[in-house]
PDB file of N, CA and C in Angstrom:
ATOM      1  N   UNK A  10     -51.013  21.724 -40.052  1.00  0.00           N
ATOM      2  CA  UNK A  10     -50.032  22.533 -39.066  1.00  0.00           C
ATOM      3  C   UNK A  10     -50.155  21.665 -37.652  1.00  0.00           C
ATOM      4  N   UNK A  11     -51.098  21.090 -37.226  1.00  0.00           N
ATOM      5  CA  UNK A  11     -51.041  20.326 -36.065  1.00  0.00           C
ATOM      6  C   UNK A  11     -49.738  19.376 -35.913  1.00  0.00           C
ATOM      7  N   UNK A  12     -49.604  18.711 -36.968  1.00  0.00           N
ATOM      8  CA  UNK A  12     -48.429  17.814 -37.150  1.00  0.00           C
ATOM      9  C   UNK A  12     -47.080  18.458 -36.899  1.00  0.00           C
ATOM     10  N   UNK A  13     -46.940  19.728 -37.314  1.00  0.00           N
ATOM     11  CA  UNK A  13     -45.705  20.458 -37.195  1.00  0.00           C
ATOM     12  C   UNK A  13     -45.722  20.991 -35.844  1.00  0.00           C
ATOM     13  N   UNK A  14     -46.824  21.507 -35.372  1.00  0.00           N
ATOM     14  CA  UNK A  14     -46.719  22.126 -33.968  1.00  0.00           C
ATOM     15  C   UNK A  14     -46.458  20.967 -32.843  1.00  0.00           C
ATOM     16  N   UNK A  15     -46.950  19.974 -33.017  1.00  0.00           N
ATOM     17  CA  UNK A  15     -46.813  18.637 -32.208  1.00  0.00           C
ATOM     18  C   UNK A  15     -45.245  18.265 -32.009  1.00  0.00           C
ATOM     19  N   UNK A  16     -44.815  18.182 -33.344  1.00  0.00           N
ATOM     20  CA  UNK A  16     -43.442  17.883 -33.498  1.00  0.00           C
ATOM     21  C   UNK A  16     -42.472  18.863 -32.874  1.00  0.00           C
ATOM     22  N   UNK A  17     -42.679  20.175 -32.981  1.00  0.00           N
ATOM     23  CA  UNK A  17     -41.922  21.195 -32.388  1.00  0.00           C
ATOM     24  C   UNK A  17     -41.968  21.161 -30.904  1.00  0.00           C
ATOM     25  N   UNK A  18     -43.240  20.903 -30.312  1.00  0.00           N
ATOM     26  CA  UNK A  18     -43.550  20.847 -28.837  1.00  0.00           C
ATOM     27  C   UNK A  18     -42.779  19.519 -28.226  1.00  0.00           C
ATOM     28  N   UNK A  19     -42.775  18.305 -29.063  1.00  0.00           N
ATOM     29  CA  UNK A  19     -42.008  17.266 -28.464  1.00  0.00           C
ATOM     30  C   UNK A  19     -40.564  17.657 -28.557  1.00  0.00           C
ATOM     31  N   UNK A  20     -39.991  18.260 -29.513  1.00  0.00           N
ATOM     32  CA  UNK A  20     -38.546  18.655 -29.649  1.00  0.00           C
ATOM     33  C   UNK A  20     -38.146  19.666 -28.372  1.00  0.00           C
ATOM     34  N   UNK A  21     -39.222  20.620 -28.186  1.00  0.00           N
ATOM     35  CA  UNK A  21     -38.785  21.610 -27.261  1.00  0.00           C
ATOM     36  C   UNK A  21     -38.806  20.854 -25.786  1.00  0.00           C
ATOM     37  N   UNK A  22     -39.655  20.093 -25.660  1.00  0.00           N
ATOM     38  CA  UNK A  22     -39.753  19.496 -24.253  1.00  0.00           C
ATOM     39  C   UNK A  22     -38.604  18.368 -24.109  1.00  0.00           C
ATOM     40  N   UNK A  23     -38.011  17.871 -25.318  1.00  0.00           N
ATOM     41  CA  UNK A  23     -36.889  17.086 -25.162  1.00  0.00           C
ATOM     42  C   UNK A  23     -35.792  17.809 -24.839  1.00  0.00           C
ATOM     43  N   UNK A  24     -35.622  19.061 -25.127  1.00  0.00           N
ATOM     44  CA  UNK A  24     -34.420  19.914 -24.845  1.00  0.00           C
ATOM     45  C   UNK A  24     -34.629  20.366 -23.163  1.00  0.00           C
ATOM     46  N   UNK A  25     -35.695  20.546 -22.692  1.00  0.00           N
ATOM     47  CA  UNK A  25     -36.063  20.659 -21.359  1.00  0.00           C
ATOM     48  C   UNK A  25     -35.746  19.584 -20.607  1.00  0.00           C
ATOM     49  N   UNK A  26     -36.095  18.384 -21.050  1.00  0.00           N
ATOM     50  CA  UNK A  26     -35.897  17.050 -20.356  1.00  0.00           C
ATOM     51  C   UNK A  26     -34.155  16.923 -20.211  1.00  0.00           C
ATOM     52  N   UNK A  27     -33.552  17.081 -21.383  1.00  0.00           N
ATOM     53  CA  UNK A  27     -32.043  16.743 -21.297  1.00  0.00           C
ATOM     54  C   UNK A  27     -31.197  17.930 -20.846  1.00  0.00           C
ATOM     55  N   UNK A  28     -31.663  19.217 -20.703  1.00  0.00           N
ATOM     56  CA  UNK A  28     -30.962  20.389 -20.259  1.00  0.00           C
ATOM     57  C   UNK A  28     -31.330  20.844 -18.960  1.00  0.00           C
ATOM     58  N   UNK A  29     -32.424  20.613 -18.632  1.00  0.00           N
ATOM     59  CA  UNK A  29     -33.209  21.313 -17.257  1.00  0.00           C
ATOM     60  C   UNK A  29     -33.295  22.723 -17.637  1.00  0.00           C
ATOM     61  N   UNK A  30     -33.132  23.101 -18.705  1.00  0.00           N
ATOM     62  CA  UNK A  30     -33.340  24.756 -19.100  1.00  0.00           C
ATOM     63  C   UNK A  30     -34.690  24.944 -19.550  1.00  0.00           C
ATOM     64  N   UNK A  31     -35.076  26.088 -19.106  1.00  0.00           N
ATOM     65  CA  UNK A  31     -36.489  26.693 -19.580  1.00  0.00           C
ATOM     66  C   UNK A  31     -36.555  26.656 -21.058  1.00  0.00           C
ATOM     67  N   UNK A  32     -37.794  26.375 -21.471  1.00  0.00           N
ATOM     68  CA  UNK A  32     -38.092  26.323 -23.191  1.00  0.00           C
ATOM     69  C   UNK A  32     -39.443  27.020 -23.266  1.00  0.00           C
ATOM     70  N   UNK A  33     -39.618  27.833 -24.349  1.00  0.00           N
ATOM     71  CA  UNK A  33     -40.956  28.203 -24.698  1.00  0.00           C
ATOM     72  C   UNK A  33     -41.307  27.856 -26.188  1.00  0.00           C
ATOM     73  N   UNK A  34     -42.515  27.209 -26.099  1.00  0.00           N
ATOM     74  CA  UNK A  34     -43.017  26.786 -27.452  1.00  0.00           C
ATOM     75  C   UNK A  34     -43.845  27.731 -27.952  1.00  0.00           C
ATOM     76  N   UNK A  35     -43.716  28.059 -29.091  1.00  0.00           N
ATOM     77  CA  UNK A  35     -44.526  28.999 -29.926  1.00  0.00           C
ATOM     78  C   UNK A  35     -45.382  28.172 -31.053  1.00  0.00           C
ATOM     79  N   UNK A  36     -46.597  28.391 -30.867  1.00  0.00           N
ATOM     80  CA  UNK A  36     -47.387  27.486 -31.908  1.00  0.00           C
ATOM     81  C   UNK A  36     -47.056  27.841 -33.234  1.00  0.00           C
ATOM     82  N   UNK A  37     -47.085  26.878 -34.150  1.00  0.00           N
ATOM     83  CA  UNK A  37     -46.762  26.954 -35.624  1.00  0.00           C
ATOM     84  C   UNK A  37     -47.936  27.917 -36.210  1.00  0.00           C
ATOM     85  N   UNK A  38     -47.458  28.984 -36.965  1.00  0.00           N
ATOM     86  CA  UNK A  38     -48.264  30.018 -37.580  1.00  0.00           C
ATOM     87  C   UNK A  38     -49.311  30.519 -36.581  1.00  0.00           C
ATOM     88  N   UNK A  39     -48.905  30.909 -35.303  1.00  0.00           N
ATOM     89  CA  UNK A  39     -49.781  31.397 -34.564  1.00  0.00           C
ATOM     90  C   UNK A  39     -48.927  32.330 -33.558  1.00  0.00           C
ATOM     91  N   UNK A  40     -49.655  33.046 -32.592  1.00  0.00           N
ATOM     92  CA  UNK A  40     -48.979  33.878 -31.680  1.00  0.00           C
ATOM     93  C   UNK A  40     -49.043  33.192 -30.251  1.00  0.00           C
ATOM     94  N   UNK A  41     -49.559  31.938 -30.160  1.00  0.00           N
ATOM     95  CA  UNK A  41     -49.751  31.329 -28.965  1.00  0.00           C
ATOM     96  C   UNK A  41     -48.334  30.673 -28.502  1.00  0.00           C
ATOM     97  N   UNK A  42     -48.055  31.062 -27.257  1.00  0.00           N
ATOM     98  CA  UNK A  42     -46.858  30.719 -26.663  1.00  0.00           C
ATOM     99  C   UNK A  42     -46.966  29.928 -25.246  1.00  0.00           C
ATOM    100  N   UNK A  43     -46.231  29.067 -24.760  1.00  0.00           N
ATOM    101  CA  UNK A  43     -46.342  28.367 -23.501  1.00  0.00           C
ATOM    102  C   UNK A  43     -44.883  28.244 -23.167  1.00  0.00           C
ATOM    103  N   UNK A  44     -44.696  28.491 -21.836  1.00  0.00           N
ATOM    104  CA  UNK A  44     -43.326  28.446 -21.286  1.00  0.00           C
ATOM    105  C   UNK A  44     -43.248  27.491 -20.246  1.00  0.00           C
ATOM    106  N   UNK A  45     -42.322  26.452 -20.269  1.00  0.00           N
ATOM    107  CA  UNK A  45     -42.005  25.431 -19.220  1.00  0.00           C
ATOM    108  C   UNK A  45     -40.766  25.750 -18.715  1.00  0.00           C
ATOM    109  N   UNK A  46     -40.803  26.044 -17.238  1.00  0.00           N
ATOM    110  CA  UNK A  46     -39.673  26.398 -16.560  1.00  0.00           C
ATOM    111  C   UNK A  46     -39.481  25.440 -15.337  1.00  0.00           C
ATOM    112  N   UNK A  47     -38.186  24.849 -15.198  1.00  0.00           N
ATOM    113  CA  UNK A  47     -38.055  23.895 -14.137  1.00  0.00           C
ATOM    114  C   UNK A  47     -38.020  24.588 -12.896  1.00  0.00           C
ATOM    115  N   UNK A  48     -38.676  24.171 -11.791  1.00  0.00           N
ATOM    116  CA  UNK A  48     -38.611  24.736 -10.423  1.00  0.00           C
ATOM    117  C   UNK A  48     -38.443  23.564  -9.547  1.00  0.00           C
ATOM    118  N   UNK A  49     -38.080  23.852  -8.013  1.00  0.00           N
ATOM    119  CA  UNK A  49     -37.873  22.708  -7.105  1.00  0.00           C
ATOM    120  C   UNK A  49     -39.078  21.960  -7.025  1.00  0.00           C
ATOM    121  N   UNK A  50     -40.354  22.405  -7.321  1.00  0.00           N
ATOM    122  CA  UNK A  50     -41.629  21.636  -7.263  1.00  0.00           C
ATOM    123  C   UNK A  50     -41.858  20.781  -8.365  1.00  0.00           C
ATOM    124  N   UNK A  51     -41.206  21.240  -9.520  1.00  0.00           N
ATOM    125  CA  UNK A  51     -41.518  20.578 -10.745  1.00  0.00           C
ATOM    126  C   UNK A  51     -41.262  21.412 -11.992  1.00  0.00           C
ATOM    127  N   UNK A  52     -42.355  21.424 -12.928  1.00  0.00           N
ATOM    128  CA  UNK A  52     -42.127  22.123 -14.141  1.00  0.00           C
ATOM    129  C   UNK A  52     -43.465  23.281 -13.989  1.00  0.00           C
ATOM    130  N   UNK A  53     -43.011  24.456 -13.917  1.00  0.00           N
ATOM    131  CA  UNK A  53     -44.006  25.542 -13.791  1.00  0.00           C
ATOM    132  C   UNK A  53     -44.393  25.789 -15.358  1.00  0.00           C
ATOM    133  N   UNK A  54     -45.797  25.936 -15.565  1.00  0.00           N
ATOM    134  CA  UNK A  54     -46.213  26.073 -16.933  1.00  0.00           C
ATOM    135  C   UNK A  54     -46.982  27.409 -17.049  1.00  0.00           C
ATOM    136  N   UNK A  55     -46.606  28.367 -17.968  1.00  0.00           N
ATOM    137  CA  UNK A  55     -47.475  29.695 -18.215  1.00  0.00           C
ATOM    138  C   UNK A  55     -47.592  29.911 -19.839  1.00  0.00           C
ATOM    139  N   UNK A  56     -48.487  30.865 -19.916  1.00  0.00           N
ATOM    140  CA  UNK A  56     -48.666  31.303 -21.212  1.00  0.00           C
ATOM    141  C   UNK A  56     -48.615  32.810 -21.084  1.00  0.00           C
ATOM    142  N   UNK A  57     -47.746  33.469 -21.652  1.00  0.00           N
ATOM    143  CA  UNK A  57     -47.407  34.919 -21.525  1.00  0.00           C
ATOM    144  C   UNK A  57     -47.178  35.140 -20.141  1.00  0.00           C
ATOM    145  N   UNK A  58     -47.789  36.073 -19.492  1.00  0.00           N
ATOM    146  CA  UNK A  58     -47.535  36.338 -18.052  1.00  0.00           C
ATOM    147  C   UNK A  58     -48.560  35.452 -17.266  1.00  0.00           C
ATOM    148  N   UNK A  59     -49.350  34.708 -17.809  1.00  0.00           N
ATOM    149  CA  UNK A  59     -50.370  33.892 -17.076  1.00  0.00           C
ATOM    150  C   UNK A  59     -49.964  32.584 -16.630  1.00  0.00           C
ATOM    151  N   UNK A  60     -49.780  32.338 -15.276  1.00  0.00           N
ATOM    152  CA  UNK A  60     -49.373  30.917 -14.761  1.00  0.00           C
ATOM    153  C   UNK A  60     -50.598  30.017 -15.003  1.00  0.00           C
ATOM    154  N   UNK A  61     -50.144  28.905 -15.584  1.00  0.00           N
ATOM    155  CA  UNK A  61     -51.100  27.956 -15.752  1.00  0.00           C
ATOM    156  C   UNK A  61     -51.218  26.697 -14.661  1.00  0.00           C
ATOM    157  N   UNK A  62     -49.950  26.441 -14.205  1.00  0.00           N
ATOM    158  CA  UNK A  62     -49.621  25.514 -13.062  1.00  0.00           C
ATOM    159  C   UNK A  62     -48.440  24.975 -13.253  1.00  0.00           C
ATOM    160  N   UNK A  63     -48.269  24.022 -11.965  1.00  0.00           N
ATOM    161  CA  UNK A  63     -46.874  23.465 -11.965  1.00  0.00           C
ATOM    162  C   UNK A  63     -47.260  22.057 -11.758  1.00  0.00           C
ATOM    163  N   UNK A  64     -46.489  21.144 -12.476  1.00  0.00           N
ATOM    164  CA  UNK A  64     -46.693  19.686 -12.294  1.00  0.00           C
ATOM    165  C   UNK A  64     -45.261  18.952 -12.240  1.00  0.00           C
ATOM    166  N   UNK A  65     -45.399  17.675 -11.707  1.00  0.00           N
ATOM    167  CA  UNK A  65     -44.110  16.970 -11.628  1.00  0.00           C
ATOM    168  C   UNK A  65     -43.656  16.661 -13.192  1.00  0.00           C
ATOM    169  N   UNK A  66     -42.336  16.651 -13.211  1.00  0.00           N
ATOM    170  CA  UNK A  66     -41.614  16.540 -14.720  1.00  0.00           C
ATOM    171  C   UNK A  66     -42.107  15.091 -15.073  1.00  0.00           C
ATOM    172  N   UNK A  67     -42.080  14.202 -14.411  1.00  0.00           N
ATOM    173  CA  UNK A  67     -42.279  12.830 -14.732  1.00  0.00           C
ATOM    174  C   UNK A  67     -43.614  12.744 -15.456  1.00  0.00           C
ATOM    175  N   UNK A  68     -44.552  13.276 -14.653  1.00  0.00           N
ATOM    176  CA  UNK A  68     -45.912  13.320 -15.196  1.00  0.00           C
ATOM    177  C   UNK A  68     -46.240  14.180 -16.417  1.00  0.00           C
ATOM    178  N   UNK A  69     -45.509  15.201 -16.442  1.00  0.00           N
ATOM    179  CA  UNK A  69     -45.744  16.070 -17.770  1.00  0.00           C
ATOM    180  C   UNK A  69     -45.174  15.310 -18.969  1.00  0.00           C
ATOM    181  N   UNK A  70     -43.946  14.828 -18.937  1.00  0.00           N
ATOM    182  CA  UNK A  70     -43.464  14.120 -19.941  1.00  0.00           C
ATOM    183  C   UNK A  70     -44.086  12.751 -20.354  1.00  0.00           C
ATOM    184  N   UNK A  71     -44.651  12.116 -19.379  1.00  0.00           N
ATOM    185  CA  UNK A  71     -45.185  10.852 -19.683  1.00  0.00           C
ATOM    186  C   UNK A  71     -46.677  11.103 -20.258  1.00  0.00           C
ATOM    187  N   UNK A  72     -47.329  12.051 -19.891  1.00  0.00           N
ATOM    188  CA  UNK A  72     -48.584  12.523 -20.406  1.00  0.00           C
ATOM    189  C   UNK A  72     -48.453  13.064 -21.888  1.00  0.00           C
ATOM    190  N   UNK A  73     -47.560  13.958 -22.118  1.00  0.00           N
ATOM    191  CA  UNK A  73     -47.443  14.261 -23.326  1.00  0.00           C
ATOM    192  C   UNK A  73     -46.929  13.224 -24.367  1.00  0.00           C
ATOM    193  N   UNK A  74     -46.309  12.402 -24.047  1.00  0.00           N
ATOM    194  CA  UNK A  74     -45.869  11.180 -24.669  1.00  0.00           C
ATOM    195  C   UNK A  74     -47.020  10.266 -25.056  1.00  0.00           C
ATOM    196  N   UNK A  75     -47.877  10.102 -24.210  1.00  0.00           N
ATOM    197  CA  UNK A  75     -49.179   9.362 -24.077  1.00  0.00           C
ATOM    198  C   UNK A  75     -50.029   9.914 -25.253  1.00  0.00           C
ATOM    199  N   UNK A  76     -50.282  11.223 -25.088  1.00  0.00           N
ATOM    200  CA  UNK A  76     -51.063  12.077 -26.065  1.00  0.00           C
ATOM    201  C   UNK A  76     -50.579  12.261 -27.301  1.00  0.00           C
ATOM    202  N   UNK A  77     -49.233  12.318 -27.477  1.00  0.00           N
ATOM    203  CA  UNK A  77     -48.590  12.437 -28.880  1.00  0.00           C
ATOM    204  C   UNK A  77     -48.741  10.936 -29.570  1.00  0.00           C
ATOM    205  N   UNK A  78     -48.661   9.972 -28.755  1.00  0.00           N
ATOM    206  CA  UNK A  78     -48.467   8.743 -29.435  1.00  0.00           C
ATOM    207  C   UNK A  78     -50.079   8.411 -29.949  1.00  0.00           C
ATOM    208  N   UNK A  79     -50.913   8.782 -29.093  1.00  0.00           N
ATOM    209  CA  UNK A  79     -52.268   8.547 -29.298  1.00  0.00           C
ATOM    210  C   UNK A  79     -52.747   9.301 -30.630  1.00  0.00           C
ATOM    211  N   UNK A  80     -52.279  10.591 -30.760  1.00  0.00           N
ATOM    212  CA  UNK A  80     -52.545  11.389 -31.889  1.00  0.00           C
ATOM    213  C   UNK A  80     -51.952  10.762 -33.222  1.00  0.00           C
ATOM    214  N   UNK A  81     -50.602  10.293 -33.033  1.00  0.00           N
ATOM    215  CA  UNK A  81     -50.119   9.794 -34.299  1.00  0.00           C
ATOM    216  C   UNK A  81     -50.675   8.468 -34.777  1.00  0.00           C
ATOM    217  N   UNK A  82     -51.038   7.674 -33.721  1.00  0.00           N
ATOM    218  CA  UNK A  82     -51.741   6.441 -34.067  1.00  0.00           C
ATOM    219  C   UNK A  82     -52.945   6.665 -34.746  1.00  0.00           C
ATOM    220  N   UNK A  83     -53.735   7.634 -34.465  1.00  0.00           N
ATOM    221  CA  UNK A  83     -54.974   8.031 -35.008  1.00  0.00           C
ATOM    222  C   UNK A  83     -54.861   8.907 -36.333  1.00  0.00           C
ATOM    223  N   UNK A  84     -53.810   9.554 -36.477  1.00  0.00           N
ATOM    224  CA  UNK A  84     -53.809  10.565 -37.504  1.00  0.00           C
ATOM    225  C   UNK A  84     -52.665  10.473 -38.579  1.00  0.00           C
ATOM    226  N   UNK A  85     -51.580   9.726 -38.297  1.00  0.00           N
ATOM    227  CA  UNK A  85     -50.300   9.669 -39.285  1.00  0.00           C
ATOM    228  C   UNK A  85     -50.903   8.758 -40.443  1.00  0.00           C
ATOM    229  N   UNK A  86     -51.528   7.866 -40.230  1.00  0.00           N
ATOM    230  CA  UNK A  86     -51.889   6.938 -41.482  1.00  0.00           C
ATOM    231  C   UNK A  86     -52.712   7.762 -42.437  1.00  0.00           C
ATOM    232  N   UNK A  87     -53.383   8.891 -42.153  1.00  0.00           N
ATOM    233  CA  UNK A  87     -54.203   9.652 -42.988  1.00  0.00           C
ATOM    234  C   UNK A  87     -53.393  10.490 -43.938  1.00  0.00           C
ATOM    235  N   UNK A  88     -51.931  10.647 -43.750  1.00  0.00           N
ATOM    236  CA  UNK A  88     -51.271  11.384 -44.371  1.00  0.00           C
ATOM    237  C   UNK A  88     -50.350  10.616 -45.534  1.00  0.00           C
ATOM    238  N   UNK A  89     -50.031  11.242 -46.635  1.00  0.00           N
ATOM    239  CA  UNK A  89     -49.291  10.738 -47.607  1.00  0.00           C
ATOM    240  C   UNK A  89     -47.951  10.097 -47.059  1.00  0.00           C
ATOM    241  N   UNK A  90     -47.361   8.958 -47.573  1.00  0.00           N
ATOM    242  CA  UNK A  90     -46.113   8.442 -47.045  1.00  0.00           C
ATOM    243  C   UNK A  90     -45.050   9.424 -47.025  1.00  0.00           C
ATOM    244  N   UNK A  91     -45.032  10.261 -48.087  1.00  0.00           N
ATOM    245  CA  UNK A  91     -43.905  11.194 -48.107  1.00  0.00           C
ATOM    246  C   UNK A  91     -44.229  12.540 -47.537  1.00  0.00           C
ATOM    247  N   UNK A  92     -45.299  12.819 -46.725  1.00  0.00           N
ATOM    248  CA  UNK A  92     -45.606  13.945 -46.057  1.00  0.00           C
ATOM    249  C   UNK A  92     -44.540  14.447 -45.101  1.00  0.00           C
ATOM    250  N   UNK A  93     -43.964  15.539 -45.313  1.00  0.00           N
ATOM    251  CA  UNK A  93     -42.868  16.040 -44.541  1.00  0.00           C
ATOM    252  C   UNK A  93     -43.496  16.413 -43.165  1.00  0.00           C
ATOM    253  N   UNK A  94     -44.575  16.911 -42.800  1.00  0.00           N
ATOM    254  CA  UNK A  94     -45.158  17.058 -41.384  1.00  0.00           C
ATOM    255  C   UNK A  94     -45.387  15.734 -40.833  1.00  0.00           C
ATOM    256  N   UNK A  95     -45.695  14.807 -41.255  1.00  0.00           N
ATOM    257  CA  UNK A  95     -45.908  13.380 -40.706  1.00  0.00           C
ATOM    258  C   UNK A  95     -44.369  12.930 -40.593  1.00  0.00           C
ATOM    259  N   UNK A  96     -43.491  13.038 -41.265  1.00  0.00           N
ATOM    260  CA  UNK A  96     -42.077  12.457 -41.089  1.00  0.00           C
ATOM    261  C   UNK A  96     -41.354  13.227 -39.925  1.00  0.00           C
ATOM    262  N   UNK A  97     -41.572  14.512 -39.827  1.00  0.00           N
ATOM    263  CA  UNK A  97     -41.175  15.287 -38.746  1.00  0.00           C
ATOM    264  C   UNK A  97     -41.755  14.797 -37.501  1.00  0.00           C
ATOM    265  N   UNK A  98     -42.927  14.551 -37.290  1.00  0.00           N
ATOM    266  CA  UNK A  98     -43.700  14.144 -36.110  1.00  0.00           C
ATOM    267  C   UNK A  98     -43.327  12.816 -35.779  1.00  0.00           C
ATOM    268  N   UNK A  99     -43.077  11.780 -36.721  1.00  0.00           N
ATOM    269  CA  UNK A  99     -42.744  10.464 -36.385  1.00  0.00           C
ATOM    270  C   UNK A  99     -41.232  10.560 -35.869  1.00  0.00           C
ATOM    271  N   UNK A 100     -40.448  11.388 -36.429  1.00  0.00           N
ATOM    272  CA  UNK A 100     -38.862  11.457 -36.016  1.00  0.00           C
ATOM    273  C   UNK A 100     -38.900  12.119 -34.549  1.00  0.00           C
ATOM    274  N   UNK A 101     -39.864  13.287 -34.279  1.00  0.00           N
ATOM    275  CA  UNK A 101     -39.798  13.893 -33.066  1.00  0.00           C
ATOM    276  C   UNK A 101     -40.289  12.924 -31.924  1.00  0.00           C
ATOM    277  N   UNK A 102     -41.346  12.024 -32.230  1.00  0.00           N
ATOM    278  CA  UNK A 102     -41.746  11.158 -31.448  1.00  0.00           C
ATOM    279  C   UNK A 102     -40.580  10.010 -31.018  1.00  0.00           C
ATOM    280  N   UNK A 103     -39.876   9.553 -31.954  1.00  0.00           N
ATOM    281  CA  UNK A 103     -38.770   8.687 -31.692  1.00  0.00           C
ATOM    282  C   UNK A 103     -37.737   9.147 -30.793  1.00  0.00           C
ATOM    283  N   UNK A 104     -37.228  10.436 -31.112  1.00  0.00           N
ATOM    284  CA  UNK A 104     -36.401  11.326 -30.141  1.00  0.00           C
ATOM    285  C   UNK A 104     -36.867  11.371 -28.769  1.00  0.00           C
ATOM    286  N   UNK A 105     -38.192  11.708 -28.738  1.00  0.00           N
ATOM    287  CA  UNK A 105     -38.806  12.241 -27.405  1.00  0.00           C
ATOM    288  C   UNK A 105     -38.808  10.885 -26.537  1.00  0.00           C
ATOM    289  N   UNK A 106     -39.134   9.621 -27.136  1.00  0.00           N
ATOM    290  CA  UNK A 106     -39.110   8.383 -26.341  1.00  0.00           C
ATOM    291  C   UNK A 106     -37.757   8.169 -25.841  1.00  0.00           C
ATOM    292  N   UNK A 107     -36.666   8.694 -26.285  1.00  0.00           N
ATOM    293  CA  UNK A 107     -35.453   8.319 -25.729  1.00  0.00           C
ATOM    294  C   UNK A 107     -35.198   9.248 -24.626  1.00  0.00           C
ATOM    295  N   UNK A 108     -35.828  10.152 -24.323  1.00  0.00           N
ATOM    296  CA  UNK A 108     -35.557  11.096 -23.186  1.00  0.00           C
ATOM    297  C   UNK A 108     -36.443  10.903 -22.117  1.00  0.00           C
ATOM    298  N   UNK A 109     -37.720  10.314 -22.271  1.00  0.00           N
ATOM    299  CA  UNK A 109     -38.683   9.970 -21.360  1.00  0.00           C
ATOM    300  C   UNK A 109     -38.478   8.785 -20.524  1.00  0.00           C
ATOM    301  N   UNK A 110     -38.492   8.751 -19.266  1.00  0.00           N
ATOM    302  CA  UNK A 110     -38.125   7.654 -18.612  1.00  0.00           C
ATOM    303  C   UNK A 110     -39.126   6.588 -18.572  1.00  0.00           C
TER     304      UNK A 110
END
């Protein structure tokens, strides 16, 4: 499930980056949610009604990309070539790279 969740997170953050509109990530097969909301100071991050913090958008996107690439490099080779979750993650990474400066 982690491959699907990471793919969804990347896709949601790509929407945020390209539209500047708030997105809410809902963990795959869970009730965990995290909201990313653009503000004048950067991206405000919260879970439910609990604020987590605010960060610069460039830093958020760069760090998410770095961590996702690190995870993919360590884990994707463990999956069968025809694994749908692995294919989704690889495709989401390719799309995310196009929107990250």
